[in-house]
Coordinates of C-alpha atoms and ligand atoms in Angstrom, one line a residue:
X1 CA 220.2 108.9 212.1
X2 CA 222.7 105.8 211.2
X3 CA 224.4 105.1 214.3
X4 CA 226.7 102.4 213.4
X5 CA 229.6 102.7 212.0
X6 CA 229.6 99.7 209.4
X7 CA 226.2 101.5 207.9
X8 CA 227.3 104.8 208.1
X9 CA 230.1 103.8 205.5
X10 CA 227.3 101.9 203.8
X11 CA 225.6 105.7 203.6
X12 CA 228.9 107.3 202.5
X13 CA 229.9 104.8 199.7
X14 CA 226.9 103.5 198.2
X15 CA 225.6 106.1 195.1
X16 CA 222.2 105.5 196.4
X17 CA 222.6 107.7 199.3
X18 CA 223.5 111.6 197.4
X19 CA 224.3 114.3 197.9
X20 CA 221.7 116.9 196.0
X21 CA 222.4 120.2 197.3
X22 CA 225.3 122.6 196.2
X23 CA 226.7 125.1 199.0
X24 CA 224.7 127.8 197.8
X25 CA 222.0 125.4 198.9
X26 CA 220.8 125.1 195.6
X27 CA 219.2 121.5 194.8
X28 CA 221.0 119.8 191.7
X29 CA 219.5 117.6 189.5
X30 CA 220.9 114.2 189.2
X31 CA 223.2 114.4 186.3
X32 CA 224.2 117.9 187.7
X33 CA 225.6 116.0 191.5
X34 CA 226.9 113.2 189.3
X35 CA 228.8 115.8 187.0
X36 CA 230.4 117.9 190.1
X37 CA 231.8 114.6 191.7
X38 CA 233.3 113.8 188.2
X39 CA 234.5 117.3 187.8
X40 CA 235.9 117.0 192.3
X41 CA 239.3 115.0 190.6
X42 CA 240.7 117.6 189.1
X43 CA 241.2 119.0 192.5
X44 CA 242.9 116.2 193.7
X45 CA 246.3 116.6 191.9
X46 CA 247.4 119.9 193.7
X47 CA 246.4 118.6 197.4
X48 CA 248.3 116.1 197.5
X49 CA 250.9 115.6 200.1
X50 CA 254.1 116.5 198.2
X51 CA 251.9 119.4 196.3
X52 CA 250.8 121.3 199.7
X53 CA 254.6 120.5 201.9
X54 CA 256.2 123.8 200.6
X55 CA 253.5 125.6 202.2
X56 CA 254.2 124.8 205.4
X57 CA 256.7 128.1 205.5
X58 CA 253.9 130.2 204.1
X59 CA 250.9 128.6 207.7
X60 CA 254.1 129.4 209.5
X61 CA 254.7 132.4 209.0
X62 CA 250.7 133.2 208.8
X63 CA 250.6 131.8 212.1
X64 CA 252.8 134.5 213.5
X65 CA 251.4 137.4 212.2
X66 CA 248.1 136.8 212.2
X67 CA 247.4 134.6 215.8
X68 CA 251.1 135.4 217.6
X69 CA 251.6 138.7 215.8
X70 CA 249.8 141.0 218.4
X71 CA 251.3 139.9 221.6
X72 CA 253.6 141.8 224.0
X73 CA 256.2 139.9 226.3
X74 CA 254.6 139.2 230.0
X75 CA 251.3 141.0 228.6
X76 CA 248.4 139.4 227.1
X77 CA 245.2 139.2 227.5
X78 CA 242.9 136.4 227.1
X79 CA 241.1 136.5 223.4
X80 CA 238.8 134.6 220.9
X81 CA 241.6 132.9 219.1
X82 CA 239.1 131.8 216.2
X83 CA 239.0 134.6 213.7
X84 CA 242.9 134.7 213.9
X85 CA 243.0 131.0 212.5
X86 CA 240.1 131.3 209.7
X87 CA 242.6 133.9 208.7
X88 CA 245.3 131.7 208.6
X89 CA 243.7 128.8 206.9
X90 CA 241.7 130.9 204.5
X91 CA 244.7 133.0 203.3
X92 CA 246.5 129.8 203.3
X93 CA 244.4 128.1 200.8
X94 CA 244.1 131.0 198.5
X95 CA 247.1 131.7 198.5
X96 CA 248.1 127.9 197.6
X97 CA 245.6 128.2 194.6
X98 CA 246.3 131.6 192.8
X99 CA 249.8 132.6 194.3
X100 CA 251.1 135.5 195.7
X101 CA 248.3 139.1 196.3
X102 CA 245.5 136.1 196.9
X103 CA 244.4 137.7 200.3
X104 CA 241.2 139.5 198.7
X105 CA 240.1 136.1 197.6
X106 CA 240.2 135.1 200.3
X107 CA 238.8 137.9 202.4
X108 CA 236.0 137.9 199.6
X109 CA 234.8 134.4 200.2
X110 CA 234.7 134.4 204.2
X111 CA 232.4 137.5 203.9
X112 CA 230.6 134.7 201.8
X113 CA 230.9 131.9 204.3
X114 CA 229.8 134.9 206.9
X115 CA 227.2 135.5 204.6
X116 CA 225.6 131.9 203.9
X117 CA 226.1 131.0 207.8
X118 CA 223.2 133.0 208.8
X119 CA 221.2 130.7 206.1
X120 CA 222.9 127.7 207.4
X121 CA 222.6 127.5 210.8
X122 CA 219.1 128.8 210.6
X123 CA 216.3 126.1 211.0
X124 CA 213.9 129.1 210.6
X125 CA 215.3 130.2 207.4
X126 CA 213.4 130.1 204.2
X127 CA 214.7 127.7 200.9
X128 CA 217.0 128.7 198.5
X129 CA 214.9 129.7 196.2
X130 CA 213.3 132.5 198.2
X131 CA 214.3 135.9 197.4
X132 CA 214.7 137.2 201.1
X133 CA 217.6 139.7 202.6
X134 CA 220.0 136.9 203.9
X135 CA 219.3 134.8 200.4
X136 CA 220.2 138.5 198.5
X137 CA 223.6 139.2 200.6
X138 CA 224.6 135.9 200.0
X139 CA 224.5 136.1 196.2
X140 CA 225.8 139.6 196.3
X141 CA 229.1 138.2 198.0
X142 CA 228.8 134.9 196.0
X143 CA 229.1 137.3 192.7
X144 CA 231.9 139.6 194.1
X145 CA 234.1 136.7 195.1
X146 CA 233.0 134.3 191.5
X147 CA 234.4 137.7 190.3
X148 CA 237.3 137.5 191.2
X149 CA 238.0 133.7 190.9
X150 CA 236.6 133.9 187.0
X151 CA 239.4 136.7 186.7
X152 CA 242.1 135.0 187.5
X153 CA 240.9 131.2 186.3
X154 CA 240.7 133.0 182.8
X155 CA 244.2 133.9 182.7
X156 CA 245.3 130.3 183.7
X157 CA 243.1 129.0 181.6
X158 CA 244.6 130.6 178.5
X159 CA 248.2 129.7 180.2
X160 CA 248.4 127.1 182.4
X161 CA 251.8 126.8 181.7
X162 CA 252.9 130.3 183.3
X163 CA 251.4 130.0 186.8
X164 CA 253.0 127.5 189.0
X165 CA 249.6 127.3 191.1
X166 CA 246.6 125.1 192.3
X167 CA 244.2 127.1 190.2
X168 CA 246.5 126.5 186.9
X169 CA 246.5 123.2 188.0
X170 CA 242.9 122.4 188.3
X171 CA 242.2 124.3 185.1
X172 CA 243.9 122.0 182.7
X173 CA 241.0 119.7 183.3
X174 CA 238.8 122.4 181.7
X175 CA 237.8 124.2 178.6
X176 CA 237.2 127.8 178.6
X177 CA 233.0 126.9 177.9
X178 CA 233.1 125.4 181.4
X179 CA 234.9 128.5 183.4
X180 CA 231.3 128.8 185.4
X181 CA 231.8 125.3 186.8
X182 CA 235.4 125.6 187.4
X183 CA 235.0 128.8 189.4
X184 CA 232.0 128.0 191.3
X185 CA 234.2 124.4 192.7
X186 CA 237.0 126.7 193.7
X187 CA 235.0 129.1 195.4
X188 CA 233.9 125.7 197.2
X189 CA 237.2 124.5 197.9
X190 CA 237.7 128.5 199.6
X191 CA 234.6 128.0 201.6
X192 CA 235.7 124.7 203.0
X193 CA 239.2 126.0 204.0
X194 CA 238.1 128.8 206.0
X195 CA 235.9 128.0 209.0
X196 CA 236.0 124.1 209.2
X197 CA 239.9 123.8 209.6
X198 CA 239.9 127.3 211.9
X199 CA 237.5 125.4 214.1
X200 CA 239.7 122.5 213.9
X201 CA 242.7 125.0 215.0
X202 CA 241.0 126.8 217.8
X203 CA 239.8 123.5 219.5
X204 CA 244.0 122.2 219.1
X205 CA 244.5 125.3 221.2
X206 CA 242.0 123.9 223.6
X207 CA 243.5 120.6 223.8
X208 CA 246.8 122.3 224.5
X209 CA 245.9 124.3 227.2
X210 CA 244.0 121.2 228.7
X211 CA 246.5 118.5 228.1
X212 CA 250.2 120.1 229.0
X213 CA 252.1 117.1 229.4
X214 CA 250.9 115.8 226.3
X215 CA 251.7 119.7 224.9
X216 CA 255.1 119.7 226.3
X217 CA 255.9 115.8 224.2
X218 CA 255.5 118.2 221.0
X219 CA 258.0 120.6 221.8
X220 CA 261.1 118.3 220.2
X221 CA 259.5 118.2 216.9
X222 CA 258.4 121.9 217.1
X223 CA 262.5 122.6 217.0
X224 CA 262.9 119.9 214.4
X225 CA 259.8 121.8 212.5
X226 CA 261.5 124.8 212.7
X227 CA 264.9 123.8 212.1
X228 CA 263.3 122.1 208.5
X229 CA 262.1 126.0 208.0
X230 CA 265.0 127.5 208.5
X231 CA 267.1 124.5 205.8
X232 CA 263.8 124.8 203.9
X233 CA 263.6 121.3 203.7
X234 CA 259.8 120.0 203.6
X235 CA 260.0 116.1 205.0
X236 CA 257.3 113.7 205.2
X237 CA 254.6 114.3 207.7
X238 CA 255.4 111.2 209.4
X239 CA 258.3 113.1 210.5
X240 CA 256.6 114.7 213.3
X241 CA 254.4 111.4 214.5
X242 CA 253.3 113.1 217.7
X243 CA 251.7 116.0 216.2
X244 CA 250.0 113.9 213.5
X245 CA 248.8 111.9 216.5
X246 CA 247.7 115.4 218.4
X247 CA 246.4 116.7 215.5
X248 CA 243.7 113.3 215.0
X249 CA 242.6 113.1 218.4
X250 CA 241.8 117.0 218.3
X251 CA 240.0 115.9 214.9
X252 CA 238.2 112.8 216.7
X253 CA 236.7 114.5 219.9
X254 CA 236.0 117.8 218.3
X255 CA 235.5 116.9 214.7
X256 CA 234.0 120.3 213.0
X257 CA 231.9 118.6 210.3
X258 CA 230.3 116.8 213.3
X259 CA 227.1 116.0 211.0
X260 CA 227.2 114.4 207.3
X261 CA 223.6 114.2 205.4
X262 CA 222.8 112.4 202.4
X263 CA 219.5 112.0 200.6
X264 CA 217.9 108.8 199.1
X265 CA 218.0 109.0 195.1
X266 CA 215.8 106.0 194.6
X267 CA 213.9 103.9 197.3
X268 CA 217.0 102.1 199.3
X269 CA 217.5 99.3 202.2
X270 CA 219.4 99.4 204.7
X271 CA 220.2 97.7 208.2
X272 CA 217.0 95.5 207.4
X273 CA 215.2 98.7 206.4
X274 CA 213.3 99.9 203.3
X275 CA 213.3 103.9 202.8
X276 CA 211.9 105.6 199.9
X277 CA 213.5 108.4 197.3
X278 CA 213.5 111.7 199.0
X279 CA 214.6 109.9 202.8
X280 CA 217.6 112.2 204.4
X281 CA 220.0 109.8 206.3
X282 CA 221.9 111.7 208.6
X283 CA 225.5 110.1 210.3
X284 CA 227.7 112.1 212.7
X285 CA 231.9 111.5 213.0
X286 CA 231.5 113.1 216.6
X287 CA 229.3 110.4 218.3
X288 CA 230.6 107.7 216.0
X289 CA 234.2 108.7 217.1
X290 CA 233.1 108.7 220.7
X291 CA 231.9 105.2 220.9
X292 CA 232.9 103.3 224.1
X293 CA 232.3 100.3 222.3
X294 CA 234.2 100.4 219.3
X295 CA 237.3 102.9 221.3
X296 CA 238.8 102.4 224.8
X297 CA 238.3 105.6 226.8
X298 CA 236.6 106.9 224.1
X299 CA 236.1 110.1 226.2
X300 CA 239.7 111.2 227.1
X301 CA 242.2 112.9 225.0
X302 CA 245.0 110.8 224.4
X303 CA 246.9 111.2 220.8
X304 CA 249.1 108.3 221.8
X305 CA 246.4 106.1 220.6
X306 CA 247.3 106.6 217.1
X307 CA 250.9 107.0 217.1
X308 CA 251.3 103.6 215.8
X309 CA 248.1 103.0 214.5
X310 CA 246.7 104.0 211.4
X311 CA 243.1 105.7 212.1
X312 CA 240.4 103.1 211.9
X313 CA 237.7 102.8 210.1
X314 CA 235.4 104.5 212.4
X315 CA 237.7 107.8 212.3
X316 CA 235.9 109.9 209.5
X317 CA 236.6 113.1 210.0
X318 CA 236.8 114.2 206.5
X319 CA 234.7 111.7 205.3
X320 CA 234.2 108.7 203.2
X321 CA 234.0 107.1 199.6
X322 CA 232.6 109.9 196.9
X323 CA 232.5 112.9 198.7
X324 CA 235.4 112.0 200.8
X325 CA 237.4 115.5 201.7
X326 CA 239.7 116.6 199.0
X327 CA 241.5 118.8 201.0
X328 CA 242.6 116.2 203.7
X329 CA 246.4 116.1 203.3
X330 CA 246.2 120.2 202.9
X331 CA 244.1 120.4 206.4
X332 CA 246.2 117.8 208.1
X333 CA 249.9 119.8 206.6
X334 CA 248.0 123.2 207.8
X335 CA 247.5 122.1 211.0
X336 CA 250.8 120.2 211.7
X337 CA 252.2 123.7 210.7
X338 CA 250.0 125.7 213.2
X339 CA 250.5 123.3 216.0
X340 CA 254.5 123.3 215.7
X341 CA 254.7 126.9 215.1
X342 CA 252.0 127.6 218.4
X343 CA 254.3 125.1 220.5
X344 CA 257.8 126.6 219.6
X345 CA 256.4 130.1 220.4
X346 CA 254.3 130.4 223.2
X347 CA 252.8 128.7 226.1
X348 CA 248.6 128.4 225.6
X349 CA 246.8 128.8 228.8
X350 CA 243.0 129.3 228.8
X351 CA 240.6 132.1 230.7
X352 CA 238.8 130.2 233.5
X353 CA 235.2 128.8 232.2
X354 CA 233.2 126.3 230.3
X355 CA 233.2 126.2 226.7
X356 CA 230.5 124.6 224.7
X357 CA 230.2 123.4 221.3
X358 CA 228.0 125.4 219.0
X359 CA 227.0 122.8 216.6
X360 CA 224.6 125.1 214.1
X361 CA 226.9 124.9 211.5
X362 CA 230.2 123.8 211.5
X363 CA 231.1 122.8 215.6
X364 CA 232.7 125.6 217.1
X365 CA 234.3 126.0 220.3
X366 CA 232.1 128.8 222.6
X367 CA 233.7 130.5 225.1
X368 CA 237.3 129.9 223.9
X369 CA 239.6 132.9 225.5
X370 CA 243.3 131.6 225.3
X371 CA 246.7 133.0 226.8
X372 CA 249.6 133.1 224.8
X373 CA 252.6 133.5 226.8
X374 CA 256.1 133.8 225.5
X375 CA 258.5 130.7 225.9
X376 CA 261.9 132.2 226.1
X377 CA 264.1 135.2 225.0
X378 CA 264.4 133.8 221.8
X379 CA 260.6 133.5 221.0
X380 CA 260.1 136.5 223.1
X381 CA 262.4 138.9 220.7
X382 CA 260.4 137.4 217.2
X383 CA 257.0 137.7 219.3
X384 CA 257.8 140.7 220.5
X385 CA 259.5 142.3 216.9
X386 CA 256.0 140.5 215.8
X387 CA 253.7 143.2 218.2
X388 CA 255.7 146.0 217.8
X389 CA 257.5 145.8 213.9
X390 CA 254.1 146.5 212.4
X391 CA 253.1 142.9 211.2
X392 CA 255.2 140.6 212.8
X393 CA 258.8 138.3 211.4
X394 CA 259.5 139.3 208.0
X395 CA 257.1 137.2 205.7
X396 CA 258.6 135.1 203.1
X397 CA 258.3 136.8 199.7
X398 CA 255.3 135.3 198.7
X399 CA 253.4 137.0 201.4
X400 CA 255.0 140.0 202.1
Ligands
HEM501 C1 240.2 120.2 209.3 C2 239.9 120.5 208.1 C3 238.8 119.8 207.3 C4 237.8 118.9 207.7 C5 237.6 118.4 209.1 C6 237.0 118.6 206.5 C7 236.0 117.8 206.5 C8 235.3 117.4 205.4 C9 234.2 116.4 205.4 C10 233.7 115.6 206.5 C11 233.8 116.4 204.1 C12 232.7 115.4 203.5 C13 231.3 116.0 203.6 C14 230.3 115.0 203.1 O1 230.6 113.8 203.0 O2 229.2 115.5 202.8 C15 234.5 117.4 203.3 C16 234.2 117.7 202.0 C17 234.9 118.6 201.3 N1 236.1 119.3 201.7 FE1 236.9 119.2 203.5 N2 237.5 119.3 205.5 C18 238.6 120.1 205.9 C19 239.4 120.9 205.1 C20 239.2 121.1 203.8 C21 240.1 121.9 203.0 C22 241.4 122.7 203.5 C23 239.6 121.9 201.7 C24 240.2 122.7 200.6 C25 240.5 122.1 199.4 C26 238.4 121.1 201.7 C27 237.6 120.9 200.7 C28 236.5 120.1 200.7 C29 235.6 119.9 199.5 C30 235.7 120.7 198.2 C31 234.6 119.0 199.9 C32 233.4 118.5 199.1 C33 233.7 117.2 198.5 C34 232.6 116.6 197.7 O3 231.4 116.9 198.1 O4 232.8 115.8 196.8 N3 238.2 120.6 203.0 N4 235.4 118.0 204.1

């Protein structure tokens, strides 16, 4: 376990320290990993800031029907808000990759994620290789949803040129003999926005039922947010500082990839140490972010920390060096969008009661029942068209 924070980037940069399984669990032979992190760049191009802004309207608009869409003015009760916001982000993703009618995708690869978290977050389950039940559910779903992504990867792949998408995007940079490989990252990049960035989302919700003050600061940019909807203009994030800052401390005391694990390729020193090939080095951004003596107050929640600072180095929430996140400026847009659209709507309150952090697989908040109460006549009438118009605000276009 590499518990300081100069070593840990040591772990994350340095090609010594690899990473040799796939998500299927499968182990990769060197020039395999080496190949997918060469093959990772073509993602980068459609995740980029000014490539995932327009889709702020889109996590808006998800956000109402699928977490605000069921509530009644004066009448809610408490609920999980979790599978509500995998939703969100999920559809969100797949929808930003193949377009418009991308829901099955993206319902095809939670069941997936659903799937492979039994195998996950099981220290009692078998290796991959190991034909058992949960190992054969898992590549029944893995085939269904590689269906579907080979399916519409081929048509891109033919013509980039007439689909204005992530998918069309990320297929220029390959050849038809390498649709496998090009399918099976996507289905990756659908894994990893589904349950990490809903975690992310439910334990916001947390810190704004916890921390109204600090809640209440966000409420001018929630109408500036919403007024750049409405003009569909899609500024900068550094627009709305505050909820960048709100967004990274939720993503520094509760950071859902809470443990990172690389494997030694060769025999390797480090911090004075000598490990041989085979060693798993194992770092964690939630006790690294929590360091009293590298952070003041390390403990509390207070976003004004970074809103004029730039994270540190010790911030890693989405990682470091090769296997850095790719889908950090998407996560970050989705859940600026969330948090704005939550704060101009409702009030969060949460059910009386601990909740714990499940850390088995990704860290999820246990116990989470939240409140969402109507903030005025005006959100009241869209919340309430939302529960009782049968799926909530009209959807733009692309989602209807
Ligand atoms: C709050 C949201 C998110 C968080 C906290 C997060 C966190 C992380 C972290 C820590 C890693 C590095 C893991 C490692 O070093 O082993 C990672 C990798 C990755 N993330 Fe994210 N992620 C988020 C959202 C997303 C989204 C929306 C996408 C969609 C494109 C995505 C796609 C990926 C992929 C494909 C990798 C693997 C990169 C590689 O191994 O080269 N992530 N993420």
């Amino acid at each position: 376990m590499v518990t300081d924070g100069g070593l840990a980037r040591v772990v994350l940069t340095d090609r010594r320290f690899g990473v040799r399984e796939d998500f299927l669990q499968r182990r990769l032979p060197a020039a395999v990993a080496e190949g997918v992190i060469a093959s990772r760049r073509h993602l980068n191009p459609g995740l980029r800031p000014s490539a995932v802004a327009p889709l702020r309207t889109v996590v808006s608009a998800l956000t109402r029907r699928e977490l605000l869409g069921g509530l009644a003015p004066g009448r809610s009760l408490p609920f999980d808000p979790l599978p509500a916001l995998e939703r969100v982000t999920s559809r969100a993703m797949a929808r930003h990759t193949f377009g418009p009618g991308a829901d099955a995708v993206a319902g095809s690869a939670s069941d997936l994620l659903e799937a492979l978290s039994a195998m996950i977050g099981n220290p009692f389950a078998l290796p991959a290789n190991r034909v058992t039940p949960a190992r054969r559910r898992i590549l029944r779903h893995y085939e269904h949803t590689m269906g579907l992504v080979r399916a519409l990867l081929r048509s891109r792949m033919e013509d980039p040129d007439a689909f204005p998408d992530h998918a069309a995007q990320v297929a220029r940079g390959f050849d038809a003999a390498r649709l496998e490989e090009c399918a099976h990252m996507l289905v990756g990049a659908l894994l990893a926005a589904d349950r990490v960035p809903g975690a992310a989302a439910a334990w916001m919700l947390l810190c704004l039922s916890d921390h109204a003050p600090q809640a209440e600061r966000l409420e001018p940019e929630a109408a500036l947010f919403a007024q750049h909807l409405e003009d569909g203009q899609a500024p900068p994030l550094s627009s709305y500082p505050r909820a960048v800052a709100f967004v990274r401390e939720v993503l520094r005391l509760h950071p859902p990839t809470w443990l990172i694990t690389r494997t030694a390729t060769g025999p390797v020193g480090l911090g004075g140490y000598e490990f041989s090939a085979g060693h798993t080095f194992m770092l964690s951004p939630y006790a690294l972010q929590r360091d009293e003596r590298v952070l003041d107050d390390a403990s509390r929640f207070r976003p004004e920390r970074w809103a004029t600072s730039a994270p540190p180095g010790f911030f890693l929430p989405f990682g470091q060096g090769l296997h850095r996140c790719p889908g950090q400026h998407f996560a970050l847009s989705l859940l600026v969008s969330i948090l704005l659209t939550v704060v101009h709507e409702v009030r969060v309150s949460r059910a009386p009661g601990t909740v714990t952090a499940d850390p088995r697989t990704t860290l999820l908040p246990v116990g989470l029942a939240v409140t969402l109460q109507p903030r005025s006549a005006r959100s009241g009438r869209g919340v309430a068209a939302a529960a009782g118009g049968g799926g909530g605000e009209p959807l733009p276009r692309c989602l209807a």
